[in-house]
Short mmCIF file of C-alpha atoms (C1' of nucleotides) in Angstrom, two decimals:
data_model
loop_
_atom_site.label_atom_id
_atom_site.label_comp_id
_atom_site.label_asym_id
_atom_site.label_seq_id
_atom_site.Cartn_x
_atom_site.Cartn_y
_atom_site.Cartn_z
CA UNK A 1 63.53 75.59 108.56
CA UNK A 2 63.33 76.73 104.84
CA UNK A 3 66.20 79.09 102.98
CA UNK A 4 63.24 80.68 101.41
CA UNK A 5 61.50 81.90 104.82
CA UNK A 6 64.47 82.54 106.50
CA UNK A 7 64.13 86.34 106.48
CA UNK A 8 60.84 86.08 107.67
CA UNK A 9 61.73 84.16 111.05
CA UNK A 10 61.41 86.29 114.21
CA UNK A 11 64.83 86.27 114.92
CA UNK A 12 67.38 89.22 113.21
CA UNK A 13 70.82 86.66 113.20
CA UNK A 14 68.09 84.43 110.75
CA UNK A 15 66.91 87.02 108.54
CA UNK A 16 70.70 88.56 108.33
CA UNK A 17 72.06 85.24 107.49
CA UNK A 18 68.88 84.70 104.74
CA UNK A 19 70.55 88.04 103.07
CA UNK A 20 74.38 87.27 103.54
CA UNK A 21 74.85 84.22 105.22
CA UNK A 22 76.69 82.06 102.41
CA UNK A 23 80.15 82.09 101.08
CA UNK A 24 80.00 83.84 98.16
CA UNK A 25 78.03 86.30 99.38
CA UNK A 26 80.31 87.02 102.07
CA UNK A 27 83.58 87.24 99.61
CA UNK A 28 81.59 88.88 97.30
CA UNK A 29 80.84 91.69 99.94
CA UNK A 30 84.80 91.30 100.67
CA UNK A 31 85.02 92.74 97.32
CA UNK A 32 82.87 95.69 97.54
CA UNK A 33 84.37 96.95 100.59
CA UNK A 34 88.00 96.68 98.54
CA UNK A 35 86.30 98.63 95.78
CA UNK A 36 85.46 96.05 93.00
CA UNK A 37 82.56 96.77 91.15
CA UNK A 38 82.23 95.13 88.16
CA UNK A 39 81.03 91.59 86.73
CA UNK A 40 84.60 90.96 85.41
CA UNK A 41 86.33 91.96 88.28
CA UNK A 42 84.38 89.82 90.88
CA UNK A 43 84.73 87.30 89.12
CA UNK A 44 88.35 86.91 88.05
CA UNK A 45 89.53 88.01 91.98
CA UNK A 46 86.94 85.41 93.62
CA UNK A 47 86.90 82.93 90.30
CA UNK A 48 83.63 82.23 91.14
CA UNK A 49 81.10 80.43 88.02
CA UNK A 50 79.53 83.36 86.12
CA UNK A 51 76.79 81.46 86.84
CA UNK A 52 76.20 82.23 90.43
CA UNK A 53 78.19 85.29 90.57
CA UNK A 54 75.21 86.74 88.37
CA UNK A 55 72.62 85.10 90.79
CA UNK A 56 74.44 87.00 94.00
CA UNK A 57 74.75 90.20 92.51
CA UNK A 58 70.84 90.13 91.49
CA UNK A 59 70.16 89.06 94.99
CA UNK A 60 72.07 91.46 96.72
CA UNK A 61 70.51 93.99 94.47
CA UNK A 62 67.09 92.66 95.64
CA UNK A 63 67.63 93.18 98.84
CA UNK A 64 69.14 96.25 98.65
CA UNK A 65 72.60 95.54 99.32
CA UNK A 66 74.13 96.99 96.37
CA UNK A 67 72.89 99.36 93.56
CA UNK A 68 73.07 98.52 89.59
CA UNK A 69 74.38 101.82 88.44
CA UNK A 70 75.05 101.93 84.40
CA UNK A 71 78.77 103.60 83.63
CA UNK A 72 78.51 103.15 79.85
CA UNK A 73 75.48 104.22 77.61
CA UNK A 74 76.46 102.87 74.44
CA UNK A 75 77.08 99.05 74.62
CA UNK A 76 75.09 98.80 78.10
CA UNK A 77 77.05 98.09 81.05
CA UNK A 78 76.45 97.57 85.02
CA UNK A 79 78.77 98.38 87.96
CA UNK A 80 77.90 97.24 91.65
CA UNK A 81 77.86 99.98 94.10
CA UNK A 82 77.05 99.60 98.00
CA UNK A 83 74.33 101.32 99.12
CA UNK A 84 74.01 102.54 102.79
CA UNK A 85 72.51 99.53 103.54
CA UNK A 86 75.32 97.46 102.01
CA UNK A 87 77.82 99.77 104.15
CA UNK A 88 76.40 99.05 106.94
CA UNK A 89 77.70 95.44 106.56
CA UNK A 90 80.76 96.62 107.89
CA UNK A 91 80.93 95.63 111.47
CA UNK A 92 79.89 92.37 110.55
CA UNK A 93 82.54 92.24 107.78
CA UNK A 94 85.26 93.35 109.94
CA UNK A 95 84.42 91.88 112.88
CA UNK A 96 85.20 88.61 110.69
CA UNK A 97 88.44 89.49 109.54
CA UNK A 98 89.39 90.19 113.29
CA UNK A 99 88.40 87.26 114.49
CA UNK A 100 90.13 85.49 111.35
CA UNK A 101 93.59 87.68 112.21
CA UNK A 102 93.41 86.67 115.72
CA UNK A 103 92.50 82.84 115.75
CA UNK A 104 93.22 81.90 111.73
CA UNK A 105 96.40 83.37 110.98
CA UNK A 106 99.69 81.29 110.29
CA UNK A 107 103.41 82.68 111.01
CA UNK A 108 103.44 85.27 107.73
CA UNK A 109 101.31 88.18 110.16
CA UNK A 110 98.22 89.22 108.96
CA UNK A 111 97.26 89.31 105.22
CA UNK A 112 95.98 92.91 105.32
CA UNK A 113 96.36 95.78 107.83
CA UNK A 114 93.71 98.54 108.71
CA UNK A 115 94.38 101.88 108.86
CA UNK A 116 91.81 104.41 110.90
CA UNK A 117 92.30 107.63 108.74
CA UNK A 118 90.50 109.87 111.51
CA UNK A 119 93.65 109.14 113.72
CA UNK A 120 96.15 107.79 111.33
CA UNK A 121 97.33 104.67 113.15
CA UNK A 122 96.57 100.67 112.67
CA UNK A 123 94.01 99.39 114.51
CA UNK A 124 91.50 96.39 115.32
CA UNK A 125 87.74 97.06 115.58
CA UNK A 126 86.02 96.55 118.85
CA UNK A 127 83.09 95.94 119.71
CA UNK A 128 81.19 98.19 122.64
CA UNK A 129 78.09 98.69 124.00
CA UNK A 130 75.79 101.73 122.92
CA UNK A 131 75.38 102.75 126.29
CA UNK A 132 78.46 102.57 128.45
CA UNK A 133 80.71 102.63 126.06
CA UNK A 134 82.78 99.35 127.18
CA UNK A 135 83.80 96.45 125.51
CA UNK A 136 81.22 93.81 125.18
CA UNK A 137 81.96 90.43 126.16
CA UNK A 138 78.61 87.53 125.72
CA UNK A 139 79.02 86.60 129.28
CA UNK A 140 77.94 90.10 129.97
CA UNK A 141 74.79 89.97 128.41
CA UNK A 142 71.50 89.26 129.08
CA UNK A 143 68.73 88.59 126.44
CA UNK A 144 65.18 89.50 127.01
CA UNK A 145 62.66 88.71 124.17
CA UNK A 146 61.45 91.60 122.55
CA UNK A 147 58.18 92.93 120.91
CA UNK A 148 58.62 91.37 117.15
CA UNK A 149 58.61 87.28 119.12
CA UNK A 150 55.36 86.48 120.79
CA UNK A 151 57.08 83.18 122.51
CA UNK A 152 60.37 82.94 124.34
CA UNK A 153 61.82 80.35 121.97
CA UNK A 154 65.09 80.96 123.22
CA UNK B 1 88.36 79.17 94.15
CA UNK B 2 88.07 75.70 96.53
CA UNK B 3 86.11 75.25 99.91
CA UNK B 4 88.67 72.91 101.22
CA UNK B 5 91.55 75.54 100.53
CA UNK B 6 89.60 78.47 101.75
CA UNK B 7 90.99 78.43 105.32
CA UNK B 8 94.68 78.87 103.80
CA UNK B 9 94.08 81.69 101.32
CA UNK B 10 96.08 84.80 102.63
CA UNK B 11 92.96 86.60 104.09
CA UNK B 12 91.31 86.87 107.25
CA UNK B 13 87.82 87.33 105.69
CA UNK B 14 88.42 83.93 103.61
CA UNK B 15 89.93 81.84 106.57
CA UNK B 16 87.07 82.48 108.83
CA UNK B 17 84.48 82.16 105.88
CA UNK B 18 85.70 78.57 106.00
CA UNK B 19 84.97 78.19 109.06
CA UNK B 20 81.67 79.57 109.91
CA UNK B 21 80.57 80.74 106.35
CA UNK B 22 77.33 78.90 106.25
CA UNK B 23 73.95 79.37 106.98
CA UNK B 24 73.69 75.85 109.59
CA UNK B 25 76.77 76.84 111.21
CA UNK B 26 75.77 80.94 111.53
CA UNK B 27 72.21 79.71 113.45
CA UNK B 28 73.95 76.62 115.37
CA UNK B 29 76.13 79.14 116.95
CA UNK B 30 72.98 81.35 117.24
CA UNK B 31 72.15 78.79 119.67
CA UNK B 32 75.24 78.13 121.41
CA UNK B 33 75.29 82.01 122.41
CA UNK B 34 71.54 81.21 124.17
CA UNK B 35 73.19 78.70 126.12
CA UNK B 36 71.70 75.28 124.12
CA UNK B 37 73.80 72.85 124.14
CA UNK B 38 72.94 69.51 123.31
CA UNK B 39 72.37 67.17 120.33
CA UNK B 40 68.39 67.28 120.69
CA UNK B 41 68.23 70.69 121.67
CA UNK B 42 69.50 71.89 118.21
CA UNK B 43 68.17 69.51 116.23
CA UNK B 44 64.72 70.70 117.88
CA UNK B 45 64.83 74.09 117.62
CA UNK B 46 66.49 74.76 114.48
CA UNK B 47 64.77 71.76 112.59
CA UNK B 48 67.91 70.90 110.84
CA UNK B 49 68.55 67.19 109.17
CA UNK B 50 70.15 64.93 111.97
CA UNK B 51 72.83 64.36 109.31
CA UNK B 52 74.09 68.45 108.56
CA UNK B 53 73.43 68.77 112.55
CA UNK B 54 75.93 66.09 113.37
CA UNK B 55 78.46 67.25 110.02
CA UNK B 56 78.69 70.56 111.21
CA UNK B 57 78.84 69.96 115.08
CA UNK B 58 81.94 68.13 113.95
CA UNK B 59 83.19 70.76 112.11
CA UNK B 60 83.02 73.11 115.04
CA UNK B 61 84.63 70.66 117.23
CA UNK B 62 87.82 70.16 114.34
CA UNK B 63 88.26 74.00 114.67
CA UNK B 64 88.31 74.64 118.20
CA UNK B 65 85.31 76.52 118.44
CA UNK B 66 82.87 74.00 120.16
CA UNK B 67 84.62 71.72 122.85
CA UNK B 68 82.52 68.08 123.10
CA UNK B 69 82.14 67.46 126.88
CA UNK B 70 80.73 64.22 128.28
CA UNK B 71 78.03 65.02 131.16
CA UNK B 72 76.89 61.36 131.16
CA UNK B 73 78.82 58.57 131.27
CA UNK B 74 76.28 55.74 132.15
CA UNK B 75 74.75 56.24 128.30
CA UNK B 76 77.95 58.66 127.30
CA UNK B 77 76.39 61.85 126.21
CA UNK B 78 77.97 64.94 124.76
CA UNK B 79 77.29 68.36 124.68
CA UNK B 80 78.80 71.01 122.69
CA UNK B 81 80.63 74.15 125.01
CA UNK B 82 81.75 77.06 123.32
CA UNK B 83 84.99 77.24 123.73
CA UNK B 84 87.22 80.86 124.05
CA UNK B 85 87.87 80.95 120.45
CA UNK B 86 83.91 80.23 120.01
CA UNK B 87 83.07 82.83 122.41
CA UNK B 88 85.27 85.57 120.19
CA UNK B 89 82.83 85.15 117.90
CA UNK B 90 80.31 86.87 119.80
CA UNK B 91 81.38 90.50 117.74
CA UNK B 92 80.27 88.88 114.22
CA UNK B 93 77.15 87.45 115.58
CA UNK B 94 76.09 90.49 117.35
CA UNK B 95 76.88 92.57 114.38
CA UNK B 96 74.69 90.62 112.09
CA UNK B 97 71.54 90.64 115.00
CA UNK B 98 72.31 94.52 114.99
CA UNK B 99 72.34 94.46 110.77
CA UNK B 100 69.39 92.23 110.75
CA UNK B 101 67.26 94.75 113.45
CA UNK B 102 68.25 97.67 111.83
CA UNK B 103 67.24 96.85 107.95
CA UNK B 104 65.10 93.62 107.96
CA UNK B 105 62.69 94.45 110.88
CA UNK B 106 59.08 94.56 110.38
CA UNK B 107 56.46 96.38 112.11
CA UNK B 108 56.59 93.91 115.19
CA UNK B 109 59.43 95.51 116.63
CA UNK B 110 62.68 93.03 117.43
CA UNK B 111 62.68 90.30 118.07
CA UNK B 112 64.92 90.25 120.87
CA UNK B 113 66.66 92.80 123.25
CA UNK B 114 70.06 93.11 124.72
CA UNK B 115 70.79 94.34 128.22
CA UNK B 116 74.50 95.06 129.17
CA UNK B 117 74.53 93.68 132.56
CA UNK B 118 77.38 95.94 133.25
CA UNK B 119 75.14 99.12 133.16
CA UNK B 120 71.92 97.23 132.97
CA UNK B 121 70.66 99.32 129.99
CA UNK B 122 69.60 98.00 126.62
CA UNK B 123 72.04 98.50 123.68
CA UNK B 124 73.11 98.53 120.95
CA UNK B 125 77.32 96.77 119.36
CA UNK B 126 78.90 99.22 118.36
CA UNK B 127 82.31 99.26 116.56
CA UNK B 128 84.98 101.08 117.63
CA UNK B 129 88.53 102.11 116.72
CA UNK B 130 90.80 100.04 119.12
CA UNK B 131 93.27 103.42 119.25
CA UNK B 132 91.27 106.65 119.06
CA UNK B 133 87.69 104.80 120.24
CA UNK B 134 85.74 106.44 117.30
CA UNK B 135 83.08 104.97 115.88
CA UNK B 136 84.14 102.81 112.70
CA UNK B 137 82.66 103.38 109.24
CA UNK B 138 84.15 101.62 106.17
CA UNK B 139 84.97 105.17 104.12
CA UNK B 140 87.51 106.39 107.35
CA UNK B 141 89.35 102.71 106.61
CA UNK B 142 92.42 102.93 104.42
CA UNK B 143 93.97 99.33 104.07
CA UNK B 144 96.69 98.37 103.66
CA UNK B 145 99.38 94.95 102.60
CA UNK B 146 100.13 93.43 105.71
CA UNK B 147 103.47 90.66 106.12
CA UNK B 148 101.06 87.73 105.60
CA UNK B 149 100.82 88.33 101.88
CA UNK B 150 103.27 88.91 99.34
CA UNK B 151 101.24 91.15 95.99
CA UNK B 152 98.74 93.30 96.99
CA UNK B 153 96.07 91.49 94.93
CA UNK B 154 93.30 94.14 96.79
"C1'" DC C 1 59.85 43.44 128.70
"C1'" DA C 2 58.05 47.30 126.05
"C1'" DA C 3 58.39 52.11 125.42
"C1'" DC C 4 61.19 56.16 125.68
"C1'" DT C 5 65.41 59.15 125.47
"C1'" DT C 6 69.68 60.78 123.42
"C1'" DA C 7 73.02 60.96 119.94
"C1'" DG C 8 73.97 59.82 116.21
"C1'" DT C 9 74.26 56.98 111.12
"C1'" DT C 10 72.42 55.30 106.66
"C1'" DC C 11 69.95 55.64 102.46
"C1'" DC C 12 67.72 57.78 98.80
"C1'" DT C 13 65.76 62.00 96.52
"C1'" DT C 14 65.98 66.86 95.47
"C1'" DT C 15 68.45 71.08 95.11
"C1'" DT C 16 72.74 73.76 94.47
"C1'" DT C 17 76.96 74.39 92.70
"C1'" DC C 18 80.67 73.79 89.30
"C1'" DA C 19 83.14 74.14 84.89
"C1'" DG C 20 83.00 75.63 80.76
"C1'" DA C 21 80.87 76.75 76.33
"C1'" DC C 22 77.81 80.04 74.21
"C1'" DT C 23 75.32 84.70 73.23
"C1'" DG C 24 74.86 89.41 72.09
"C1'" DA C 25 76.04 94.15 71.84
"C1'" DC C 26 79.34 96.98 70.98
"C1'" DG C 27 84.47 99.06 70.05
"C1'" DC C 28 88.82 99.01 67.61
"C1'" DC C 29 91.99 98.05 63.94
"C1'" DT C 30 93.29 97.61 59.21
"C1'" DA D 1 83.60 95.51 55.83
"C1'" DG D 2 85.67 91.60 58.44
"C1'" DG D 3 87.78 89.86 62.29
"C1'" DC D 4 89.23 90.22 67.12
"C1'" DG D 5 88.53 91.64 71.82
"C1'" DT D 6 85.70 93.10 75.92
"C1'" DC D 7 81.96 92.97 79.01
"C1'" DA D 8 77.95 91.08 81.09
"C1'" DG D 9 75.74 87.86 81.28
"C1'" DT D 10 72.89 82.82 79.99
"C1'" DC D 11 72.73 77.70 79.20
"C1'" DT D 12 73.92 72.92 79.95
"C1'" DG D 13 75.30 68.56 81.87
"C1'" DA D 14 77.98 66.57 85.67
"C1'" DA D 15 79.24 66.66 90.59
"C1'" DA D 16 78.49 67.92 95.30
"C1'" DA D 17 75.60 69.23 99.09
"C1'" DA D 18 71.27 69.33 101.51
"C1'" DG D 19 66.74 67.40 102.74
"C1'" DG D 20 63.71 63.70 104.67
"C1'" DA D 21 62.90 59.86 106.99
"C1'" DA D 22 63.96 55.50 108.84
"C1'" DC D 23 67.37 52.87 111.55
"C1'" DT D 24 71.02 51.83 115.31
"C1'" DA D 25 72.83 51.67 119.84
"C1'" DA D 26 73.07 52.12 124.80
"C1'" DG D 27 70.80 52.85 128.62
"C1'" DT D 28 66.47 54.33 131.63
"C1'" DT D 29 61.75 54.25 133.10
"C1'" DG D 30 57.10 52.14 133.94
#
DNA sequence: CAACTTAGTTCCTTTTTCAGACTGACGCCT
DNA sequence: AGGCGTCAGTCTGAAAAAGGAACTAAGTTG
């Protein structure tokens, strides 16, 4: 398997992790969601190397993810916005820091709490199915193979 | 910011980032959710070096996400179970397959479907609010400083 | 006994990442 | 006008990680 085909594979997990699926990447996106947006401010919060925080941001940029919008004319300067694509990395953001609250944490509590705004109290996401509304569990499911894989490769 | 710290830093995002923030370990657990198991089996289908395979196979084991059974003792042969911690993951995988079929498809269609044997219809994960049940999106998320860090460093 | 299977390990090359200095365009102060 | 600071990067050489392929070890099959 090559990094540079990755998005091409017939599989979705593949060609999500070619976009996202590295560290920095991930904490980067960490950042967007907490409303960072510029060069200077990723980089001193994550103290990441210029170096690859540049290559990221182009790449997420690429693909999409986030939007170079200019905020001053005059010397020239970038911020990093989300774009609906990038927001749509939520679940997959979130459902990470659940899973990190409930099996990672130590005896301080959790490092951050969410609140819902529609209904004003803390919560955890949850994950349900489109359909019937209840909470998905993997045991529950059963994979066919779909139009976009010729073979059953699993 | 250091990889072999990353699972203490006070934040859920970070601490499971350590653990699973990779592109190997993101497709070997790909895997485990279709039920392969062994040594070979990975090694075959994802066509990754012998060497990362075995590295990161240890890596789950270390954090409790794979368990390393014996189901031959005559030649003692392991395979890798997920274990309840590894099936909680199932949320941050799904989300990603739902990212990936929602903004990298191609004209094929996806690659793979989902049936909820529950109600035996194809869906789609969707997150919830574990109080009011609403449908999660990042802008109705107000967050907050939780007990398991002291400054509010975002 | 030779060939095969499974689960790794070892060795060497190539690619990424890291740490930190450097660049360039401007803004502000005196 | 000269010097300092800020922001958004780029460049460079050293260190770490990943890739590729052969090798080991224990047992099984023909």
């Amino acid at each position: 398997m090559k990094w540079d085909t990755l998005e091409e594979e017939p599989c979705s997990l593949a060609r999500t992790v070619a976009v996202i699926g590295d560290r920095w990447t991930l904490l980067i996106l960490r950042e967007c969601f907490l409303r960072v947006r510029r060069f200077e401010a990723f980089q001193s919060s994550l103290q990441i190397t210029r170096h690859l925080l540049s290559e990221r941001l182009k790449k997420l940029v690429r693909f999409g993810i986030l939007r170079r919008v200019p905020y001053s004319e005059a010397p020239k300067r970038y911020e990093y916005i989300l774009t609906q694509k990038g927001l749509d990395l939520y679940p997959i953001i979130m459902a990470m820091v659940h899973w990190g609250d409930a099996h990672m944490g130590d005896e301080r509590g959790r490092p951050l709490l969410h609140e819902h705004k529609s209904c004003g109290k803390l919560f955890d996401p949850v994950m349900v199915c489109s359909e019937c509304g209840e909470v998905l569990h993997a045991k529950q499911v059963h994979v066919h193979t779909g139009p976009g894989r010729k073979e059953a490769a699993g």
